[in-house]
Coordinates of C-alpha atoms and ligand atoms in Angstrom, one line a residue:
M1 CA 0.0 0.0 0.0
K2 CA 1.3 3.5 -0.9
L3 CA 1.6 5.6 2.2
R4 CA 0.6 9.3 2.1
S5 CA 2.5 10.3 5.1
D6 CA 5.0 9.0 7.6
Y7 CA 2.2 7.8 9.9
R8 CA 1.5 4.1 9.7
V9 CA -2.0 3.5 11.0
L10 CA -3.3 0.3 9.7
P11 CA -7.0 0.0 8.9
S12 CA -8.8 -2.9 10.6
L13 CA -7.4 -6.2 9.1
R14 CA -10.9 -7.2 8.1
L15 CA -11.0 -4.2 5.8
V16 CA -7.4 -4.7 4.7
D17 CA -8.2 -8.3 3.7
M18 CA -11.3 -7.2 1.8
P19 CA -10.7 -6.9 -2.1
P20 CA -11.7 -3.6 -3.5
Y21 CA -15.2 -3.0 -4.5
A22 CA -15.1 -4.0 -8.2
F23 CA -17.6 -1.4 -9.6
G24 CA -15.1 1.4 -8.6
Q25 CA -12.4 -0.2 -10.7
L26 CA -14.9 -0.7 -13.6
D27 CA -15.7 3.0 -13.5
E28 CA -12.1 3.8 -14.1
L29 CA -11.8 1.4 -17.0
K30 CA -15.0 3.0 -18.6
M31 CA -13.6 6.4 -18.3
N32 CA -10.4 5.4 -20.0
V33 CA -12.1 3.7 -22.9
A34 CA -14.4 6.8 -23.3
A35 CA -11.4 9.1 -23.3
E36 CA -9.9 7.1 -26.1
G37 CA -13.0 8.0 -28.2
T38 CA -14.9 4.7 -28.1
E39 CA -18.6 5.0 -27.4
V40 CA -19.4 3.2 -24.1
V41 CA -22.6 1.2 -23.9
D42 CA -22.9 0.8 -20.2
L43 CA -24.7 -2.4 -19.2
S44 CA -22.7 -2.9 -15.9
L45 CA -24.1 -1.3 -12.8
G46 CA -27.8 -2.1 -11.9
S47 CA -28.5 1.7 -11.9
P48 CA -31.8 2.3 -13.8
D49 CA -31.5 4.6 -16.8
R50 CA -35.0 6.2 -16.5
P51 CA -35.5 9.5 -14.9
T52 CA -37.2 9.8 -11.5
D53 CA -40.8 10.7 -12.0
E54 CA -41.6 14.5 -12.1
R55 CA -44.2 14.0 -9.3
V56 CA -41.6 12.5 -7.0
L57 CA -39.1 15.3 -7.7
K58 CA -41.9 17.8 -6.9
A59 CA -42.6 16.0 -3.7
L60 CA -38.9 16.1 -2.7
Y61 CA -38.6 19.8 -3.6
D62 CA -41.9 20.7 -1.7
G63 CA -40.8 18.5 1.2
M64 CA -37.4 20.2 1.6
Q65 CA -39.2 23.7 1.8
K66 CA -40.6 22.6 5.2
R67 CA -38.5 23.9 8.1
R68 CA -38.9 20.7 10.0
N69 CA -37.6 18.6 7.1
Q70 CA -34.4 20.7 7.1
Q71 CA -33.6 19.6 10.6
Y72 CA -32.4 16.2 11.6
P73 CA -35.0 13.5 10.7
I74 CA -37.2 11.6 13.1
F75 CA -34.8 8.6 13.9
S76 CA -37.6 6.0 13.5
G77 CA -38.9 7.5 10.2
L78 CA -41.8 9.7 9.1
P79 CA -45.1 8.2 10.5
A80 CA -46.9 9.1 7.2
F81 CA -44.3 7.3 5.1
K82 CA -44.4 4.2 7.4
D83 CA -48.3 4.3 7.1
T84 CA -48.1 4.6 3.3
I85 CA -45.7 1.7 3.2
C86 CA -48.0 -0.5 5.3
E87 CA -50.9 0.4 3.0
W88 CA -48.9 -0.5 -0.1
F89 CA -47.7 -3.8 1.5
E90 CA -51.1 -4.8 2.5
G91 CA -52.4 -4.2 -1.1
R92 CA -49.6 -5.9 -2.7
F93 CA -49.0 -8.9 -0.6
G94 CA -52.0 -9.1 1.8
V95 CA -49.8 -8.7 4.8
K96 CA -50.4 -6.3 7.7
L97 CA -47.2 -4.8 9.0
D98 CA -46.8 -3.2 12.4
P99 CA -46.4 0.5 11.3
K100 CA -44.8 1.5 14.7
E101 CA -42.2 -1.2 15.2
G102 CA -42.3 -3.5 12.2
V103 CA -41.2 -1.0 9.5
L104 CA -38.0 1.1 9.3
P105 CA -37.0 3.6 6.6
L106 CA -33.4 3.0 5.3
I107 CA -30.9 5.1 3.5
G108 CA -31.2 2.6 0.6
S109 CA -31.6 -1.1 1.3
K110 CA -27.9 -1.8 1.1
E111 CA -27.4 0.2 4.2
G112 CA -29.8 -1.7 6.2
I113 CA -28.7 -5.1 5.0
G114 CA -25.1 -4.2 5.9
H115 CA -26.2 -2.9 9.3
L116 CA -28.3 -5.9 10.1
A117 CA -25.0 -8.1 10.1
F118 CA -23.4 -5.5 12.5
A119 CA -26.3 -5.7 14.8
Y120 CA -26.3 -9.6 15.0
I121 CA -23.0 -11.1 13.9
Q122 CA -20.4 -11.9 16.5
E123 CA -17.0 -13.5 16.0
G124 CA -17.5 -17.0 14.6
D125 CA -21.3 -16.6 13.8
I126 CA -22.3 -17.8 10.3
T127 CA -24.4 -16.1 7.5
I128 CA -25.7 -18.4 4.8
T129 CA -26.0 -16.7 1.5
P130 CA -26.7 -17.8 -2.1
S131 CA -23.6 -17.6 -4.1
P132 CA -22.9 -15.8 -6.5
Y133 CA -24.2 -12.9 -4.4
Y134 CA -24.9 -9.3 -4.2
P135 CA -21.5 -8.3 -2.5
V136 CA -23.0 -6.8 0.7
H137 CA -24.7 -10.2 1.4
K138 CA -21.1 -11.5 2.2
R139 CA -19.0 -8.5 3.0
A140 CA -21.1 -7.1 5.9
T141 CA -20.8 -10.5 7.7
V142 CA -17.0 -10.7 7.1
L143 CA -16.6 -7.0 8.3
S144 CA -18.5 -8.0 11.5
G145 CA -16.1 -10.9 12.1
G146 CA -18.4 -13.7 11.1
H147 CA -18.2 -16.4 8.5
V148 CA -20.1 -16.9 5.4
Y149 CA -21.5 -20.2 4.1
E150 CA -21.9 -19.8 0.4
L151 CA -24.8 -21.9 -0.9
P152 CA -23.9 -22.5 -4.6
L153 CA -26.4 -21.5 -7.2
K154 CA -26.0 -24.0 -10.0
P155 CA -27.3 -24.0 -13.6
E156 CA -28.7 -27.5 -13.2
N157 CA -31.0 -26.0 -10.5
N158 CA -31.9 -22.9 -12.4
F159 CA -29.5 -21.0 -10.1
V160 CA -31.8 -21.6 -7.0
G161 CA -29.9 -22.8 -3.8
D162 CA -30.6 -26.3 -2.6
L163 CA -31.6 -25.7 1.0
D164 CA -31.4 -29.4 1.7
A165 CA -27.7 -29.3 0.9
I166 CA -26.8 -27.0 3.9
P167 CA -24.9 -29.1 6.4
E168 CA -26.5 -29.4 9.8
D169 CA -23.4 -28.1 11.6
V170 CA -23.7 -24.9 9.6
L171 CA -27.4 -24.5 10.5
L172 CA -26.6 -24.9 14.1
R173 CA -24.0 -22.0 13.9
A174 CA -25.9 -19.8 11.6
K175 CA -27.4 -16.6 12.7
I176 CA -28.7 -15.2 9.4
M177 CA -30.0 -16.9 6.3
I178 CA -30.2 -14.6 3.2
L179 CA -32.6 -15.1 0.4
S180 CA -32.8 -12.8 -2.5
Y181 CA -35.0 -13.8 -5.4
P182 CA -35.5 -12.5 -8.1
H183 CA -31.8 -12.7 -7.9
N184 CA -29.0 -10.5 -8.6
P185 CA -26.9 -11.4 -10.7
T186 CA -28.4 -14.7 -12.0
G187 CA -32.1 -13.6 -12.5
A188 CA -33.2 -16.8 -10.7
C189 CA -36.7 -16.9 -9.1
V190 CA -38.3 -19.0 -6.5
N191 CA -41.9 -20.1 -5.7
K192 CA -43.8 -20.0 -2.4
A193 CA -43.0 -23.7 -1.6
Y194 CA -39.3 -22.6 -1.5
L195 CA -39.9 -19.7 0.7
K196 CA -42.0 -22.0 3.1
K197 CA -39.1 -24.4 3.4
A198 CA -36.7 -21.6 4.2
V199 CA -39.0 -20.4 6.9
E200 CA -39.3 -23.9 8.3
I201 CA -35.5 -24.2 8.4
C202 CA -35.0 -20.9 10.1
K203 CA -37.7 -21.6 12.7
K204 CA -36.2 -25.0 13.5
Y205 CA -32.6 -23.6 13.9
S206 CA -33.4 -20.2 15.3
I207 CA -32.0 -18.3 12.3
I208 CA -32.9 -14.8 11.2
L209 CA -34.3 -15.0 7.6
L210 CA -33.2 -11.9 5.7
N211 CA -35.1 -11.6 2.5
D212 CA -33.5 -9.0 0.3
F213 CA -36.5 -8.2 -2.1
A214 CA -34.9 -5.5 -4.2
Y215 CA -36.7 -6.8 -7.4
S216 CA -40.2 -7.5 -5.9
E217 CA -41.8 -5.5 -8.8
I218 CA -39.7 -6.5 -11.6
W219 CA -41.1 -9.8 -12.8
F220 CA -41.8 -11.3 -16.2
D221 CA -44.5 -13.5 -17.9
D222 CA -46.7 -15.3 -15.5
Y223 CA -44.2 -15.2 -12.5
K224 CA -45.2 -12.8 -9.6
P225 CA -42.8 -12.8 -6.6
S226 CA -44.2 -13.3 -3.1
S227 CA -43.1 -11.7 0.0
I228 CA -41.5 -13.9 2.6
L229 CA -43.9 -12.3 5.0
E230 CA -46.8 -14.0 3.1
I231 CA -45.7 -17.4 4.5
E232 CA -47.3 -18.6 7.6
G233 CA -44.9 -18.2 10.7
A234 CA -42.5 -15.9 8.7
M235 CA -43.2 -12.9 10.9
D236 CA -41.6 -14.9 13.7
V237 CA -38.2 -15.0 12.0
A238 CA -38.0 -12.8 9.0
I239 CA -37.0 -9.3 8.0
E240 CA -37.5 -8.2 4.5
F241 CA -35.6 -5.3 2.6
H242 CA -37.2 -3.2 -0.1
T243 CA -35.7 -0.4 -2.3
F244 CA -37.0 2.6 -4.1
S245 CA -33.9 2.5 -6.4
K246 CA -35.2 0.1 -9.1
T247 CA -38.9 0.4 -9.6
Y248 CA -39.1 4.1 -8.9
N249 CA -35.8 5.1 -10.5
M250 CA -34.7 6.7 -7.2
A251 CA -31.2 5.1 -6.9
G252 CA -29.6 8.6 -6.3
M253 CA -31.9 9.6 -3.5
R254 CA -31.0 6.5 -1.4
L255 CA -34.3 5.2 0.0
G256 CA -35.5 1.8 1.1
F257 CA -37.2 0.1 4.1
A258 CA -37.0 -2.9 6.2
C259 CA -40.1 -4.6 7.5
G260 CA -41.2 -7.8 9.3
N261 CA -40.5 -9.1 12.8
P262 CA -40.7 -6.1 15.1
E263 CA -37.9 -7.4 17.4
I264 CA -35.4 -7.8 14.5
V265 CA -36.5 -4.5 13.0
Q266 CA -36.1 -2.7 16.3
T267 CA -32.6 -4.2 16.8
L268 CA -31.5 -2.8 13.4
Y269 CA -33.2 0.5 14.5
K270 CA -31.1 0.4 17.8
L271 CA -27.8 -0.1 15.8
K272 CA -28.7 2.6 13.4
T273 CA -29.4 5.2 16.0
N274 CA -25.8 4.9 17.0
L275 CA -24.5 5.3 13.6
D276 CA -26.7 7.5 11.4
Y277 CA -29.6 9.9 11.7
G278 CA -32.1 8.1 9.5
V279 CA -33.5 9.2 6.2
C280 CA -33.9 12.8 5.1
M281 CA -37.5 13.6 5.6
G282 CA -37.8 15.3 2.2
I283 CA -36.9 12.1 0.6
Q284 CA -39.4 10.2 2.7
E285 CA -42.0 12.5 1.4
A286 CA -40.8 11.6 -2.2
G287 CA -41.1 8.1 -1.2
I288 CA -44.9 8.5 -0.1
Q289 CA -45.4 10.1 -3.7
A290 CA -43.5 7.3 -5.3
L291 CA -45.7 4.5 -3.6
N292 CA -48.8 6.6 -4.5
L293 CA -47.9 6.6 -8.3
G294 CA -49.9 3.5 -8.2
N295 CA -50.0 0.2 -10.0
E296 CA -50.3 1.7 -13.4
Y297 CA -46.9 3.3 -12.9
R298 CA -45.3 0.2 -11.6
E299 CA -46.7 -1.9 -14.4
Q300 CA -45.2 0.4 -17.0
I301 CA -41.8 0.0 -15.4
R302 CA -42.1 -3.7 -15.2
L303 CA -43.2 -3.9 -18.8
E304 CA -40.3 -1.9 -20.0
Y305 CA -37.9 -4.4 -18.4
Q306 CA -39.8 -7.2 -19.9
A307 CA -39.6 -5.6 -23.4
R308 CA -35.9 -5.2 -23.0
R309 CA -35.6 -8.9 -21.9
D310 CA -37.7 -10.0 -24.8
F311 CA -35.5 -8.0 -27.2
L312 CA -32.2 -9.2 -25.8
M313 CA -32.7 -12.9 -25.3
P314 CA -33.2 -14.0 -29.0
R315 CA -30.3 -11.8 -30.0
L316 CA -27.9 -13.1 -27.4
K317 CA -28.8 -16.6 -28.5
E318 CA -28.3 -15.6 -32.2
I319 CA -24.8 -14.4 -31.3
G320 CA -24.1 -17.9 -29.7
F321 CA -24.5 -17.1 -26.0
K322 CA -26.4 -19.6 -23.9
P323 CA -28.0 -17.6 -21.0
M324 CA -30.9 -18.6 -18.8
T325 CA -34.1 -16.6 -19.6
P326 CA -34.7 -14.5 -16.4
K327 CA -38.1 -14.6 -14.9
G328 CA -37.4 -11.4 -12.8
A329 CA -34.8 -8.7 -11.8
M330 CA -33.0 -6.8 -14.5
Y331 CA -30.0 -9.0 -15.3
V332 CA -28.9 -11.7 -17.9
W333 CA -26.3 -14.1 -16.7
I334 CA -24.2 -15.3 -19.6
P335 CA -21.8 -18.3 -19.4
V336 CA -18.4 -17.5 -21.1
N337 CA -15.4 -19.7 -21.8
I338 CA -12.5 -17.6 -20.6
S339 CA -12.0 -15.9 -17.2
S340 CA -14.9 -13.6 -16.6
L341 CA -12.5 -10.7 -15.9
E342 CA -10.7 -11.2 -19.2
F343 CA -13.9 -11.5 -21.1
A344 CA -15.4 -8.2 -19.5
N345 CA -12.2 -6.2 -19.9
N346 CA -11.6 -7.2 -23.5
L347 CA -15.2 -6.6 -24.5
L348 CA -15.0 -3.2 -22.9
T349 CA -11.6 -2.2 -24.3
E350 CA -12.3 -3.5 -27.9
T351 CA -16.0 -2.5 -28.2
G352 CA -17.1 -0.2 -25.5
V353 CA -19.8 -2.5 -24.1
A354 CA -19.5 -2.7 -20.3
V355 CA -20.6 -5.8 -18.5
V356 CA -19.7 -7.1 -15.1
P357 CA -17.4 -10.2 -14.7
G358 CA -19.3 -12.8 -12.8
V359 CA -16.3 -13.3 -10.3
T360 CA -17.4 -9.9 -8.8
F361 CA -20.2 -11.7 -7.3
G362 CA -18.1 -14.5 -5.7
A363 CA -16.1 -17.5 -6.9
P364 CA -19.1 -19.4 -8.3
G365 CA -19.7 -16.4 -10.6
E366 CA -16.4 -17.2 -12.4
G367 CA -17.2 -18.3 -16.1
Y368 CA -20.1 -16.0 -16.4
V369 CA -20.6 -12.2 -17.0
R370 CA -23.7 -10.1 -16.1
I371 CA -25.6 -7.8 -18.4
A372 CA -27.8 -5.2 -16.7
M373 CA -30.7 -4.2 -18.8
V374 CA -30.4 -0.6 -17.8
Q375 CA -30.5 1.0 -21.2
G376 CA -33.4 1.3 -23.7
I377 CA -33.7 -1.0 -26.7
P378 CA -31.7 1.1 -29.2
A379 CA -28.6 0.9 -27.0
L380 CA -29.2 -2.8 -26.4
E381 CA -29.3 -3.3 -30.2
L382 CA -26.0 -1.5 -30.5
A383 CA -24.5 -3.5 -27.8
C384 CA -25.6 -6.7 -29.5
E385 CA -24.1 -5.6 -32.8
K386 CA -20.7 -4.9 -31.0
M387 CA -20.9 -8.1 -29.0
A388 CA -21.5 -10.1 -32.2
K389 CA -18.4 -8.7 -33.9
F390 CA -16.4 -9.3 -30.6
C391 CA -17.5 -13.0 -30.6
E392 CA -16.9 -13.4 -34.3
K393 CA -13.3 -12.3 -33.6
H394 CA -12.9 -14.4 -30.5
P395 CA -15.2 -17.5 -31.0
F396 CA -13.4 -19.4 -28.2
A397 CA -14.3 -16.8 -25.7
F398 CA -18.0 -17.7 -25.4
Q399 CA -18.5 -21.3 -26.8
V400 CA -19.5 -23.1 -23.7
Ligands
PLP501 C1 -30.2 -7.6 -4.6 C2 -29.9 -6.1 -4.3 N1 -30.1 -5.6 -3.1 C3 -30.0 -4.4 -2.7 C4 -29.5 -3.5 -3.7 C5 -29.2 -2.0 -3.3 O1 -30.3 -1.4 -3.2 P1 -30.3 0.2 -2.7 O2 -30.1 1.0 -3.8 O3 -31.7 0.3 -2.0 O4 -29.3 0.2 -1.7 C6 -29.2 -4.0 -4.9 C7 -28.6 -3.0 -6.0 O5 -28.3 -3.4 -7.1 C8 -29.5 -5.2 -5.2 O6 -29.2 -5.9 -6.5

């Protein structure tokens, strides 16, 4: 490590051992490619391309005019925002949340997921996570001193983790089990029977069931995801995380919420009161407006992603790729024949198409790259043309 001064104060070893967050490195590479004059088609980060709705922006602006909202927020969240969440949740999933203790606004769901590990994991505790994984699903536990049991997602199981394959000694030491379907990066989805089994296991072994439900509203065809809280008994063990980043195109505002078992939600709240001040109240008012945009708005967003998927799948197959058709989320997970890093770097430098190397999501992601459907169809078409040329030039790279 290059030292900036004579002082030598080492960061925590847990942080020193942590590899850099790959998306930061990718940003640099994208900038270099663009600086050389290549047009970059960015299908890397899952950051939605559509603008935040005008009505939501107005609610944010109006919200910030209020003197009270210019001060520190209410730690536990704006009651009107929590009530609106409860109303939406009951309408969508048929589940009544406890608006006082069972809902907590977050500075984005990643923040809450990370902090939940800090709240519960002690030295030696285990978190079980599907792998490949969204990085915070592993890293927060490692930073808290715990161990992670990676449940492999295999193509022969449609990238769904086999809950029966988790060894009993792992279940006995586990404190948190993570589910996150529709899944990032694979696009895998599960049914209610799967959720029921996870609840049964978590109840039997006293494990917190953390459902990261970032893509609850982005689903395709006849598949519609269920909340873990719809499952009988889940309220005893589960906490579910939702985000406004994806469906409402609000990734920049940083807004999400946790809901479920009041004791678990309140433990997260207790940790957060020690570290942050909660969510800006103007942003929570924008969140109320977002939820009130209604089903028509959400359906329009969902159908846009479905149109992108329907455009992309046949073209990727024509090129020669063999991806699984996702039933939800906003990603296509593509097997490649060389190292995922090499494939992604070469594709970017030679063509300007940015995708994420699968190894970013853990060792089982090696041999895959992830495309995020975060551009409109014309840009996807251009990306496909560029990828077709790349694959013609390097046929070995993708014949799997
Ligand atoms: C599975 C999953 N969870 C959480 C997040 C982060 O959401 P937020 O913007 O609310 O922090 C993402 C973002 O890509 C994600 O893919």
